[in-house]
Coordinates of C-alpha atoms in Angstrom, one line a residue:
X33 CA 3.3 4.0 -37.5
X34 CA 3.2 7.5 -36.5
X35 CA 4.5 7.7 -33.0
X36 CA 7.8 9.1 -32.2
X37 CA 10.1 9.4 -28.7
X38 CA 8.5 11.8 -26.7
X39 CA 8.7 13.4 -23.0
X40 CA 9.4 10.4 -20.6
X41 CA 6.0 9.5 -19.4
X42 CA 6.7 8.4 -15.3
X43 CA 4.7 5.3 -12.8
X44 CA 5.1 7.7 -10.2
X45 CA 5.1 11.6 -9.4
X46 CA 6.4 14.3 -6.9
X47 CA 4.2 17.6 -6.4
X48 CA 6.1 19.9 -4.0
X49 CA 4.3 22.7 -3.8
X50 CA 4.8 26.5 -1.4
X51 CA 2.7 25.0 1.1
X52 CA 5.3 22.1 1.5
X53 CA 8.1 24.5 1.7
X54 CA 6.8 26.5 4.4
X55 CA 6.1 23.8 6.3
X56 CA 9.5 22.6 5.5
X57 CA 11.4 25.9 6.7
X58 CA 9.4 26.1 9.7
X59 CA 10.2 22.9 11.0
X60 CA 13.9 24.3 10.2
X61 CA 13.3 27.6 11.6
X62 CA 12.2 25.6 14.9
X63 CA 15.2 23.0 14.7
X64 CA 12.5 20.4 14.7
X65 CA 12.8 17.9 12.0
X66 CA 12.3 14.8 14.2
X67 CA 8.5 13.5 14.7
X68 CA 7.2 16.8 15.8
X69 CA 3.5 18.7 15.3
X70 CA 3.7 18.1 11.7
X71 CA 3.9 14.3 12.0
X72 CA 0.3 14.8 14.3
X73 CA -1.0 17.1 11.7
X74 CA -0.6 14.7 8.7
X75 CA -2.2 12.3 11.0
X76 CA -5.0 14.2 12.1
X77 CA -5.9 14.5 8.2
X78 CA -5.7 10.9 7.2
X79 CA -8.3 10.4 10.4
X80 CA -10.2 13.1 9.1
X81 CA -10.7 11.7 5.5
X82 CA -10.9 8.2 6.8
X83 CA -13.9 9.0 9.4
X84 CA -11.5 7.0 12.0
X85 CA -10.3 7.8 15.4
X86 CA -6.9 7.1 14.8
X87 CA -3.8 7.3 12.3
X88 CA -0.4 6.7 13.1
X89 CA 2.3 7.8 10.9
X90 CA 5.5 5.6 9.9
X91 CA 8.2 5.3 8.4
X92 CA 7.3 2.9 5.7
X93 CA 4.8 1.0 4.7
X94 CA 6.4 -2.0 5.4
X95 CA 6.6 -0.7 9.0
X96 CA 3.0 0.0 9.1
X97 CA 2.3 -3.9 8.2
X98 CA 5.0 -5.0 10.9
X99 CA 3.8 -2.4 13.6
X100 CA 0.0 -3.4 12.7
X101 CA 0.3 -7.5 13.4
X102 CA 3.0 -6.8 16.0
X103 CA 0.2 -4.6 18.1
X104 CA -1.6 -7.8 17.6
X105 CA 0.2 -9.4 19.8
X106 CA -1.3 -8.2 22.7
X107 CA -4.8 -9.5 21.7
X108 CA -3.8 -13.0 21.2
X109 CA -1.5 -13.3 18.5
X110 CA 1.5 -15.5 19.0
X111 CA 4.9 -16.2 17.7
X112 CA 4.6 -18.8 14.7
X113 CA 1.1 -17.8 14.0
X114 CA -0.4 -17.7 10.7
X115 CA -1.2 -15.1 8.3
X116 CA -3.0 -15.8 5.0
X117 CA -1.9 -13.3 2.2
X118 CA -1.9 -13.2 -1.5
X119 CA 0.8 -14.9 -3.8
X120 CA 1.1 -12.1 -5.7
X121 CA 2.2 -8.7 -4.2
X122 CA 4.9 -6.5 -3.6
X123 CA 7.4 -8.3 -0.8
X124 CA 6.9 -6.4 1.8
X125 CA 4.1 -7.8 3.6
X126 CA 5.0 -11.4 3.3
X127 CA 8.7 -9.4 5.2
X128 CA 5.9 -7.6 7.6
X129 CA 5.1 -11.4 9.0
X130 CA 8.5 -12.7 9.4
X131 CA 9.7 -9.3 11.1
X132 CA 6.7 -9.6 13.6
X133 CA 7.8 -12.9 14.0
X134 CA 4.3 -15.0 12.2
X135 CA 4.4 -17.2 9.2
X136 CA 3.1 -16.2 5.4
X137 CA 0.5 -19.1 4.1
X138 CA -0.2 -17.8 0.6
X139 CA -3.5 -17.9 -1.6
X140 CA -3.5 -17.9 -5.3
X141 CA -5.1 -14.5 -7.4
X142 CA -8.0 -14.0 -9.0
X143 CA -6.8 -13.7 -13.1
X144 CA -9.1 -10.8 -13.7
X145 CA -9.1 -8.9 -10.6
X146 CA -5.2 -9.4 -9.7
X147 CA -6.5 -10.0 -6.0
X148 CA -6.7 -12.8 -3.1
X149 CA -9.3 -15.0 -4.7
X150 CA -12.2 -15.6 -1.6
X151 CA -12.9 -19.0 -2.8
X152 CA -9.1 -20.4 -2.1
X153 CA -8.7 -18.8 1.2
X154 CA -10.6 -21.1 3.5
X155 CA -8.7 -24.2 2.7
X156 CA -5.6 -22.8 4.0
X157 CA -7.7 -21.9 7.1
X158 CA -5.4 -23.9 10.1
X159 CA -6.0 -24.2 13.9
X160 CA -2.7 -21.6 14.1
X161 CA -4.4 -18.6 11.5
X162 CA -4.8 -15.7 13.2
X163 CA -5.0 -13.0 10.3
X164 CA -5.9 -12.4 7.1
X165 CA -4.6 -9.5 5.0
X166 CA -6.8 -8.6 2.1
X167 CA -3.8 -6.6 -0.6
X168 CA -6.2 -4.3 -2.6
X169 CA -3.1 -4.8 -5.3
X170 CA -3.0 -1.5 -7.6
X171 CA -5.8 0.0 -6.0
X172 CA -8.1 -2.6 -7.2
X173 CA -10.3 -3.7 -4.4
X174 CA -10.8 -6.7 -3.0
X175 CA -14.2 -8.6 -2.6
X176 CA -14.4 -7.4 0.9
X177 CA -17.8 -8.3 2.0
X178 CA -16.5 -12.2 1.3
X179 CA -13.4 -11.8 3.2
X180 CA -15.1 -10.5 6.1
X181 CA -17.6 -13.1 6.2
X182 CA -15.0 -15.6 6.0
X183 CA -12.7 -13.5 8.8
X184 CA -15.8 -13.6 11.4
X185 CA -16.3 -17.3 10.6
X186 CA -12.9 -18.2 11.5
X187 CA -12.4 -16.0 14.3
X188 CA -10.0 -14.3 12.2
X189 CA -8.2 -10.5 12.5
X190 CA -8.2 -8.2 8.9
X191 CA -5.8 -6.0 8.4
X192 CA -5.9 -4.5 5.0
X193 CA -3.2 -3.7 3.2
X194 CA -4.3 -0.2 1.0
X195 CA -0.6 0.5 0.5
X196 CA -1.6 1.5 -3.4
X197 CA -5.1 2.0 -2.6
X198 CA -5.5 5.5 -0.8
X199 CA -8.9 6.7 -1.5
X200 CA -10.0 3.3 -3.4
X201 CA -13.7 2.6 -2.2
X202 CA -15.5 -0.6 -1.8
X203 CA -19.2 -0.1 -2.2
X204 CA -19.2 3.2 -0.9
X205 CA -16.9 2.8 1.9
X206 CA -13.2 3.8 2.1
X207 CA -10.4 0.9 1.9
X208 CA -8.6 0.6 5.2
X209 CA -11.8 0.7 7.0
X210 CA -13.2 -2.4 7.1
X211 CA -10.3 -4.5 8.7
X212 CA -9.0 -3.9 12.5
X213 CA -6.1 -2.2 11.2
X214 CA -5.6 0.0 7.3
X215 CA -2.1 0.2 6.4
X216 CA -0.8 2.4 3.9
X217 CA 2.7 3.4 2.3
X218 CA 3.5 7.1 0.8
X219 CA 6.2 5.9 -1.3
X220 CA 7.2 8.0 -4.0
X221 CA 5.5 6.1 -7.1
X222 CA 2.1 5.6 -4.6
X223 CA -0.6 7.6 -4.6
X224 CA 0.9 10.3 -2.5
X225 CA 4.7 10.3 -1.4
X226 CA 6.3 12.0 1.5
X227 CA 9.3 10.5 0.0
X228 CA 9.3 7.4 2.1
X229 CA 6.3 6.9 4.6
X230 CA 3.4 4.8 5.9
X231 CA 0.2 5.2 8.1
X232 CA -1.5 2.2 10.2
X233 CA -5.7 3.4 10.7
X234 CA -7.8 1.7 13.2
X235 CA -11.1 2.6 14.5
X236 CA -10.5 0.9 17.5
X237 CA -8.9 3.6 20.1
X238 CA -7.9 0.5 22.6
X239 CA -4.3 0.5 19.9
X240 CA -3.8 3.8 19.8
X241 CA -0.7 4.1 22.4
X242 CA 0.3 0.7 21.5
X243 CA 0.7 1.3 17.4
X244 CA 2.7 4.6 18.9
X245 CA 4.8 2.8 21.6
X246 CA 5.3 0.6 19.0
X247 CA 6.5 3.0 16.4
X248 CA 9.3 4.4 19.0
X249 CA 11.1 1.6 20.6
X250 CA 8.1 0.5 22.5
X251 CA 8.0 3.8 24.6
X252 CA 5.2 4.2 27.7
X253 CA 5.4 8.0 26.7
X254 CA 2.9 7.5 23.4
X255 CA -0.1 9.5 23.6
X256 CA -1.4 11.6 21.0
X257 CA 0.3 14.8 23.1
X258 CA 3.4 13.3 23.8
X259 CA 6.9 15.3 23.7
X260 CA 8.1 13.2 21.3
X261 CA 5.6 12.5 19.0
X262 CA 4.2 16.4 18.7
X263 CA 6.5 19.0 19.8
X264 CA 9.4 19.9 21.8
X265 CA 7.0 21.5 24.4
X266 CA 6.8 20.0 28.2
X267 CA 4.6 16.6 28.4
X268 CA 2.0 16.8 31.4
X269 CA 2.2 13.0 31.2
X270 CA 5.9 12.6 31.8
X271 CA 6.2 11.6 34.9
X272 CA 3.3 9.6 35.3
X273 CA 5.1 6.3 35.7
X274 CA 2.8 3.9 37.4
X275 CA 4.8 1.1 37.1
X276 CA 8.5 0.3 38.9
X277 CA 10.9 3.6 39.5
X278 CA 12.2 5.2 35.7
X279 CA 10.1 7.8 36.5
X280 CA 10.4 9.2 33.3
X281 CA 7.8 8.3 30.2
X282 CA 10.3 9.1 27.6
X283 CA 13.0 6.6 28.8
X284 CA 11.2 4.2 30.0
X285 CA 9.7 0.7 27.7
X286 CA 6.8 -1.1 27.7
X287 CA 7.4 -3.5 25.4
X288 CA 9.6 -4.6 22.3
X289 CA 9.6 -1.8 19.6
X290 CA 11.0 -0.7 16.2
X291 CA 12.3 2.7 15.3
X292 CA 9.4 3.4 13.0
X293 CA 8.5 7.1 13.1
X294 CA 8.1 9.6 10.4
X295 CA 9.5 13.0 10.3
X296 CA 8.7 16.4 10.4
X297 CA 9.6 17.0 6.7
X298 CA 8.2 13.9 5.0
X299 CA 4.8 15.2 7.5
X300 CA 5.3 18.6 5.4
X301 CA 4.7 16.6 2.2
X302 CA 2.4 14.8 3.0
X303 CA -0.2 17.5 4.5
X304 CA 0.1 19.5 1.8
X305 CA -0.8 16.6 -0.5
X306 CA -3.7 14.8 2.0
X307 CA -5.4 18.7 1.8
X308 CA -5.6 18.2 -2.0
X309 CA -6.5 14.6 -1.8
X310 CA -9.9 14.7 -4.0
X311 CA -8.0 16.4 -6.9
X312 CA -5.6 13.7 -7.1
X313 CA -7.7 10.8 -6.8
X314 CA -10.7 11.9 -8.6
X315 CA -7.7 12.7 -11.7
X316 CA -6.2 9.4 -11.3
X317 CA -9.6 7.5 -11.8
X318 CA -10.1 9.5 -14.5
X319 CA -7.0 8.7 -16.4
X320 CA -7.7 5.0 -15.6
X321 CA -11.2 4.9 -17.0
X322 CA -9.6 7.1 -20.1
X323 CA -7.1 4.8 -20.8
X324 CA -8.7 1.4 -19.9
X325 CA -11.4 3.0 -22.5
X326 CA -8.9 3.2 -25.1
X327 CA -7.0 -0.2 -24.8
X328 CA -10.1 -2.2 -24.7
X329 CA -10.1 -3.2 -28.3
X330 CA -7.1 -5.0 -27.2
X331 CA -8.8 -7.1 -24.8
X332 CA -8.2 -10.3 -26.5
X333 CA -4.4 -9.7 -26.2
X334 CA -4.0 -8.5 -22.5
X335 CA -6.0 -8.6 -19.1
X336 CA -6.4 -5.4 -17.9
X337 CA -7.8 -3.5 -14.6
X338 CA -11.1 -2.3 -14.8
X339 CA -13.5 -0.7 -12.7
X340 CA -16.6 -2.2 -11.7
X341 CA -19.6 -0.6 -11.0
X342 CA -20.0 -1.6 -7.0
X343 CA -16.0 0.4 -6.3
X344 CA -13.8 3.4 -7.0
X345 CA -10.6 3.2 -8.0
X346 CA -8.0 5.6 -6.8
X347 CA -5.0 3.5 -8.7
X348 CA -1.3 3.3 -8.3
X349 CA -0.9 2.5 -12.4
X350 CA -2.4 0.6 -15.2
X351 CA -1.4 -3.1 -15.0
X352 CA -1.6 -5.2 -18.1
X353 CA -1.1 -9.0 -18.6
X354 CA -0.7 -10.6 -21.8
X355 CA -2.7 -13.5 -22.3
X356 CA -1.2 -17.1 -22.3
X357 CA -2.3 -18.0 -26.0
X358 CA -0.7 -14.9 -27.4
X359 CA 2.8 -15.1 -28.9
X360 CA 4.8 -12.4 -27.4
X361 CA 6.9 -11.7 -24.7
X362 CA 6.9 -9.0 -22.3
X363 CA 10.1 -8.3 -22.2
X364 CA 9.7 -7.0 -26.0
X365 CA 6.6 -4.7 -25.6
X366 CA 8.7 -3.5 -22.1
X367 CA 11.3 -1.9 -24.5
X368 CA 9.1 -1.4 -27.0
X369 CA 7.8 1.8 -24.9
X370 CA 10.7 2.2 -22.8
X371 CA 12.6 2.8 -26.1
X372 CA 9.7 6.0 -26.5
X373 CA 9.7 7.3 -23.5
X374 CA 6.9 5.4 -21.5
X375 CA 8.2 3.9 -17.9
X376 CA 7.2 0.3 -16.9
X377 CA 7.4 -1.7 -14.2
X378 CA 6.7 -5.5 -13.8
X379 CA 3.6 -6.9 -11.8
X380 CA 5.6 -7.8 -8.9
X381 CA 4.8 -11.7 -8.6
X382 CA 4.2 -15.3 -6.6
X383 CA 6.6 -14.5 -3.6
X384 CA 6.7 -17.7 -2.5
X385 CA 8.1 -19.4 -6.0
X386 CA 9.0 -17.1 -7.9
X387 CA 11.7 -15.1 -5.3
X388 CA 14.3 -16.9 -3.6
X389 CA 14.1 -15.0 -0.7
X390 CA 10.7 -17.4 0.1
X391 CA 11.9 -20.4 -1.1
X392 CA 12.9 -21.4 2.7
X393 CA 8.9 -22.2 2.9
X394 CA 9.2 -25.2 0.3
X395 CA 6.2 -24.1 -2.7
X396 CA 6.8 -25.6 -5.4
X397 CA 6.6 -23.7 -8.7
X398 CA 3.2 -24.0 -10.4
X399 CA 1.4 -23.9 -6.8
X400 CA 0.5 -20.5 -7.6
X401 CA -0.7 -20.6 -11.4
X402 CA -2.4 -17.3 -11.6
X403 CA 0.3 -15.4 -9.7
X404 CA 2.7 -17.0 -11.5
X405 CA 1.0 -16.2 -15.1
X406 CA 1.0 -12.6 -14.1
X407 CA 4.6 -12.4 -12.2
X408 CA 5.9 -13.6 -16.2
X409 CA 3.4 -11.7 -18.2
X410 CA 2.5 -8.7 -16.3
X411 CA 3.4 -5.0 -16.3
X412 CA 2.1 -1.5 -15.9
X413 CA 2.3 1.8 -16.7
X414 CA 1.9 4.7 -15.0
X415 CA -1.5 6.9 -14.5
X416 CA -1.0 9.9 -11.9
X417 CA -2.5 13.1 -11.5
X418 CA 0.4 14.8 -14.0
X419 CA 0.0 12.7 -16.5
X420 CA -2.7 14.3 -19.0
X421 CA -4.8 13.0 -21.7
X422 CA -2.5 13.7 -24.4
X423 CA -0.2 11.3 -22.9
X424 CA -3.0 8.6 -21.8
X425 CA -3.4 8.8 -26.0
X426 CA 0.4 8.5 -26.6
X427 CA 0.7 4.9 -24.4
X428 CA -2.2 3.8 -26.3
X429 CA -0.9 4.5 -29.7
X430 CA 2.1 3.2 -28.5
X431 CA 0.7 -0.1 -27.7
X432 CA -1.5 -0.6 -30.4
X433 CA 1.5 0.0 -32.5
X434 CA 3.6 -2.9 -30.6
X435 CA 0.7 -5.1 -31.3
X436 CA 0.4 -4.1 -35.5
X437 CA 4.2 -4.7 -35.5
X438 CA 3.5 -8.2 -34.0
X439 CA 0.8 -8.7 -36.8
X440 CA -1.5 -9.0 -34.4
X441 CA -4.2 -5.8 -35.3

């Protein structure tokens, strides 16, 4: 075996570039650090790349799933509806549904794509579903075109969740675009950060003040030019009160809201990043097909993410799963590469048996085989723009050299 302990090769990145910092300083320099021009500026370019006709920035993507079904609620969504989501996925948007106040009905994955599987999701279908939320889980996309199909033929809302999918494309078309609502996170391990973050898209303009009200508090001033949510400049709007007499926009609530919005300096991040976008998507599926390239002698071993020819993967990592039939553990090739500098991270897995926080819904374990399978065997590694090829080459040789010390190449 030839490799040795090396640099420590991250999941996630930070790229804080001059651009940022001037943004940064301004927004000090003007004593406006709380959702100002920046904010609208970042959103203006996630519009822009998406081809929709409106973004709303957040503070988490968490938020953006709880604002998203919340706004629902004024199109017919009631409390105690249902929303059909995958078992497997990062928590927070089976905690989006309980915050807006909806129950979680959970679909087993798909073992080769990591995704909702289409053909399990209509037999959950009740007379109280009202959404469906399609996770395109590690920037994998999901089989859209069936979900859709099975969306219209319920009478059912999609709101996808592209948290780890920015700039991920189902035949041709941008995830986040094909539901009602798009929800993203900018976490810092996701594809890009502002630190902590989110963004709801729509191309339906009818939610635009209500995902904003919605954001802050449930506010009636929440238009696109508002005081609060551009700059510290006078609002023509302000006193436009058409209802009771709080004449004033500002202080003055619609409906039940969250404190939800995003800042002026995590907006500074993330517009330096959204105006080099390409570059870091176009590098990230490069470094996925590079390294998915090189591990696929060891497809007999592990399941692994690849890209078909009908998508484009912009990915958050490279997950792995190690077969059922092979005789290792993950925890041993985990600190096998930990132990040489290459970060890890579980697959996340079945929320609803395999985290106690869901256990209130009564699944049993083995409900969700698949999730399960991959919430005990699953893992990934990290792919981002800064890592290069010479490190792509280094996980491999890592890996194959866990595997030959198994006896198992």
């Amino acid at each position: 075996m030839k490799t040795s302990k090396k640099k420590r090769i991250t999941i996630g990145t930070v790229n804080i570039g001059e651009r940022a910092r001037e943004l940064v300083e301004d927004a000090f320099l003007r004593n406006r650090i709380s959702s100002g021009r920046y904010v609208r500026r970042f959103e203006e370019l996630l519009e822009e790349f998406h081809g929709v006709k409106c973004a709303v920035a957040v503070s988490s993507g968490t938020d953006a799933g709880t604002i998203a079904l919340s706004a629902l609620k004024e199109d017919g969504v009631n409390d105690g509806d249902e929303v059909i989501m995958p078992a497997l996925n990062f928590i927070s948007v089976a905690n989006s549904a309980i915050h807006a106040h909806l129950k979680p009905v959970f679909v087993d994955v798909d073992r080769k794509t990591f995704n909702i599987d289409p053909d399990l999701i209509e037999e959950k279908i009740t007379n109280r579903t009202r959404v469906l939320i399609p996770t395109h889980l590690f920037g994998k996309p999901v089989d859209m075109k069936r979900v859709l199909d099975i969306a219209e033929e319920n009478d059912l809302f999609v709101v996808e969740d592209a948290c780890e999918a920015l700039g991920s494309r189902y035949k041709g078309e941008l995830l986040g675009t094909f539901g009602i609502f798009g929800t993203f996170s900018f976490y810092v391990a996701h594809i890009i950060t502002t630190g902590e973050g989110g963004a709801i898209i729509t191309g339906d303009n009818r939610y635009d003040g209500i995902l904003r009200s919605l954001r802050s508090h449930g506010r009636a001033c929440a238009c696109k030019v508002c005081q609060l949510n551009v700059d510290s400049g006078e609002c023509p709007y302000r006193f436009d009160v058409e209802d009771g007499d709080l004449e004033d926009k500002r202080f003055y609530f619609l409906r039940i809201g969250y404190s939800a919005k995003m800042n002026e300096i995590e907006a500074a991040l993330g517009i330096e990043q959204m105006e080099k976008i390409e570059e870091v998507i176009t590098k990230r599926n490069e470094n996925l097909t590079y390294l998915s390239g090189i591990l696929e002698d060891l497809g007999e071993y592990m399941v692994m993410m690849r890209q078909e020819a009908h998508e484009f993967i912009s990915p958050l990592c490279m997950p792995m799963v190690i077969r059922e039939d092979v005789p290792i553990e993950r925890a041993d090739i985990v600190n096998y590469l930990e132990e040489r500098g290459v970060e890890t991270r579980p697959t996340f897995g079945s929320i609803p048996t395999q985290h106690p926080a869901y256990r209130f819904l009564g699944y049993e374990y083995g409900s969700f085989p698949n999730a399960e399978w991959i919430g005990r065997k699953g893992f990934y590694v990290g792919i981002h723009q800064n890592i290069d090829k010479g490190d792509l080459e280094y996980i491999a040789e890592c890996i194959h050299d866990f595997f030959k010390l198994k006896g198992l190449r």
